[in-house]
XYZ file of C-alpha atoms in Angstrom:
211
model
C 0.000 0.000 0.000
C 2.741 2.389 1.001
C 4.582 1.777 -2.265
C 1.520 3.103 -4.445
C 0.683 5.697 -1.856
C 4.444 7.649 -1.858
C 5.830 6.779 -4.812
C 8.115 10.530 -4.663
C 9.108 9.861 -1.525
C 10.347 5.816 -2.263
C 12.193 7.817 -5.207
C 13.999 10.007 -3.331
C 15.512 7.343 -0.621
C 16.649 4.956 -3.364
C 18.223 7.845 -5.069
C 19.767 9.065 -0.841
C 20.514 5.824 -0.919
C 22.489 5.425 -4.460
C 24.833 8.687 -3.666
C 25.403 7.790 -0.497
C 26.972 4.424 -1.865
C 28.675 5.911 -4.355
C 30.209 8.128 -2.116
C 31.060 5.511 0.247
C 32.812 3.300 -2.119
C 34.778 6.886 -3.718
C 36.129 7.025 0.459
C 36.386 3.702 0.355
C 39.232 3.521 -3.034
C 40.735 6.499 -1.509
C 41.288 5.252 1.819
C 42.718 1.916 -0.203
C 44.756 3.997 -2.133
C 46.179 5.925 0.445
C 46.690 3.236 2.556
C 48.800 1.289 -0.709
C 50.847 4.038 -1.187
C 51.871 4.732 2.379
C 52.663 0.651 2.827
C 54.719 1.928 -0.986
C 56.577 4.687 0.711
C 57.262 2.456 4.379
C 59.010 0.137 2.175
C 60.911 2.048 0.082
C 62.116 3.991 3.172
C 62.936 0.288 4.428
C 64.805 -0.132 1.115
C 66.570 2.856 0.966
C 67.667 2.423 4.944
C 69.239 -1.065 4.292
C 70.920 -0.035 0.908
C 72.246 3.081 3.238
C 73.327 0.965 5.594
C 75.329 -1.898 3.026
C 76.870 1.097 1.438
C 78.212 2.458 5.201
C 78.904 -1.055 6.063
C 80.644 -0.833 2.504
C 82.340 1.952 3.074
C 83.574 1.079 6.565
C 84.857 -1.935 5.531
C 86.689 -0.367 2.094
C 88.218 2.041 4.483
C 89.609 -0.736 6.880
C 90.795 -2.601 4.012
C 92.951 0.423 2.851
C 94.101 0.786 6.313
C 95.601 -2.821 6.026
C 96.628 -2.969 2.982
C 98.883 0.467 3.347
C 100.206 -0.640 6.936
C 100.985 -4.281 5.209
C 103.061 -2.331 2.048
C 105.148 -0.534 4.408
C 105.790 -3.523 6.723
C 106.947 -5.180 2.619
C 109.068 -2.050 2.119
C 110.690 -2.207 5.591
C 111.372 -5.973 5.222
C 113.196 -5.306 1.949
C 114.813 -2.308 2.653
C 116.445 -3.921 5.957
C 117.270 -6.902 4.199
C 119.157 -5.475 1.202
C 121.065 -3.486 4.236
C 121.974 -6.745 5.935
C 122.702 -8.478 2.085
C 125.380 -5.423 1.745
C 126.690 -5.594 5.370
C 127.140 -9.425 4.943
C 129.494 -9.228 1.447
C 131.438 -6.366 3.301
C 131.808 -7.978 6.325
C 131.723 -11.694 5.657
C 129.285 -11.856 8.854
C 125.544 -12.665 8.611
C 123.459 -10.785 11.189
C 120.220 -12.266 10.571
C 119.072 -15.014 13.025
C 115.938 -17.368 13.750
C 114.708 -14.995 16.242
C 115.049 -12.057 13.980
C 114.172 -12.496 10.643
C 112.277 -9.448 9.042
C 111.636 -10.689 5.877
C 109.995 -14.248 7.606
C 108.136 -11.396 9.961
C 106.824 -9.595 6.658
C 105.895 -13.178 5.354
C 103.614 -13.754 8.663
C 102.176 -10.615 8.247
C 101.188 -10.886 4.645
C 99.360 -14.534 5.581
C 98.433 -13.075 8.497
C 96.849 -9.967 7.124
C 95.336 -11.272 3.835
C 93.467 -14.000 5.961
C 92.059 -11.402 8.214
C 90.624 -9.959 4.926
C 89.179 -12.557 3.381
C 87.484 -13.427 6.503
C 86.307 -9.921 7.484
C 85.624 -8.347 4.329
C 84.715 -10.768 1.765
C 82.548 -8.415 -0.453
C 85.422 -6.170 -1.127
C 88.291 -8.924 -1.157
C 86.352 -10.404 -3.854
C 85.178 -7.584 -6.058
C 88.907 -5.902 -6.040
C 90.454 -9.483 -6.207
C 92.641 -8.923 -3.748
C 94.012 -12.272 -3.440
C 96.044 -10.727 -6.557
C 98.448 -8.881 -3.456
C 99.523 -12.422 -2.340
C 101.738 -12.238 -5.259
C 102.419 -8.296 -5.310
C 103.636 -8.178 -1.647
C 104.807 -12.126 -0.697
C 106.958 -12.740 -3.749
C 109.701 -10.004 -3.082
C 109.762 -11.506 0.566
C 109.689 -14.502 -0.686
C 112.325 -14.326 -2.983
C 114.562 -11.723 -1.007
C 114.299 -14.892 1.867
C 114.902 -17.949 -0.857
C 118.241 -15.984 -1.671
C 119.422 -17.180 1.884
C 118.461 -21.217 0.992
C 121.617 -23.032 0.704
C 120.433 -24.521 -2.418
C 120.452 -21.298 -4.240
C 122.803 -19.297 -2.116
C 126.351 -18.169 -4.405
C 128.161 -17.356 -1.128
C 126.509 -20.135 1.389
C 129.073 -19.053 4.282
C 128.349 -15.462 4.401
C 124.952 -15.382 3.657
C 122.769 -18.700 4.562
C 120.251 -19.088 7.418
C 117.631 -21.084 5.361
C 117.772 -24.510 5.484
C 115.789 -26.731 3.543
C 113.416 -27.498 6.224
C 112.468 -24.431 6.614
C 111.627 -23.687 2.731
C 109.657 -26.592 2.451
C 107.864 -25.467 5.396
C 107.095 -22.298 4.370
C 106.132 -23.495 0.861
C 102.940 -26.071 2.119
C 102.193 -22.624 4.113
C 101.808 -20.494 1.202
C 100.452 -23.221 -1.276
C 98.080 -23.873 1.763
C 96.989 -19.873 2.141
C 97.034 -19.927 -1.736
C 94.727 -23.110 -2.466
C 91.681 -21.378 -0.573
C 91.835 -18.522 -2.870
C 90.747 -21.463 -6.014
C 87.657 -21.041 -4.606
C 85.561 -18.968 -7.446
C 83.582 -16.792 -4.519
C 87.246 -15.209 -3.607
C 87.845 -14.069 -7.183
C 84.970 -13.795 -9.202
C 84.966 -12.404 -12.913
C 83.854 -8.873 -12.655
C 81.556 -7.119 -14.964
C 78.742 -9.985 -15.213
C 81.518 -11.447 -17.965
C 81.261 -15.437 -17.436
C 83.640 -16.175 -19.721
C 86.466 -14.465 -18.175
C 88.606 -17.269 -16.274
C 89.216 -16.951 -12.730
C 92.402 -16.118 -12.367
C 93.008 -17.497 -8.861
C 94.406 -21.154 -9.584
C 97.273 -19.405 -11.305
C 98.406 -17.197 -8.233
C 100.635 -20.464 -7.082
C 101.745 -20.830 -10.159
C 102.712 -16.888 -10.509
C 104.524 -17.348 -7.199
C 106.909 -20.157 -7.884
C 107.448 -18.506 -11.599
């Protein structure tokens, strides 16, 4: 009865009632749409927090590196530089002054195992993207060869200038081949520049040591 009696009025709440939806569901989008891009911006300020914090972590650890790597060079020089002093004393004076207990170049030696292992273990990022296993050769084969010059086997003037037994060379050989073989893994030294074809270049440090 009601619905023949006020048909104006029935009118006028279904149309209430159609705007009212419709401007429901226009809040409703926004406050979807709102509510997407503030979980958008939360996570991009998540991203951009952890990529600040890898590149400070980066940086920190690039800077230590350096640190190292510097303090191990002049450690190198100072190894060489005393024992090319002691090489001229000894021919002069007929007298080696190099013992067990001081050795520099053997100290330099330590340090460069020493320090390069510290790297790989601390900083592996960097030690692998500047392929850094590269200064095993740069620093340890003037030691290495500055110390061999000592070995009986190769010495010219044995009783002047030998404190290196062959025990001792074959002892520090397995050491170095031993620091050496972990660097064969390809996560040490990986190619850089996405280029898979270039070889990895760290089963051939060995080999560029003993060459």
């Amino acid at each position: 009865r009601l619905s023949r009696t006020l048909p104006e009025l029935q009118h006028n709440v279904r149309l209430l009632v159609s705007v009212t939806e419709s401007y429901i569901r226009k809040l409703d989008n926004k406050r979807n749409a709102a509510v997407q891009r503030s979980t958008s911006l939360r996570n991009k300020l998540s991203s951009m927090k952890r990529q600040q914090a890898e590149h400070k972590q980066q940086l920190e650890s690039s800077s230590d590196v350096l640190k190292r790597i510097e303090k191990l060079s002049l450690t190198v020089q100072a190894a060489q530089s005393h024992a090319g002093s002691n090489q001229s004393n000894n021919r002069s004076s007929n007298i080696n002054s190099n013992t067990d207990d001081d050795d520099p170049l053997m100290d330099a030696m330590d340090d460069v195992l020493h320090t390069m292992a510290t790297l790989r273990r601390r900083h592996k990022r960097v030690f692998r993207h500047h392929r850094l296993a590269s200064l095993y050769v740069t620093l340890g084969f003037p030691l290495m060869s500055a110390w061999l010059q000592r070995w009986s086997f190769v010495s010219k003037t044995p009783a002047a200038n030998t404190t290196v037994d062959t025990r001792q060379v074959v002892a520090v050989l397995v050491q170095w081949k031993s620091a050496l073989a972990g660097c064969d893994d390809p996560t040490v030294i990986a190619p850089s520049d996405g280029d898979d074809n270039k070889r990895n270049d760290a089963p051939d440090l060995w080999q560029r040591m003993l060459d």
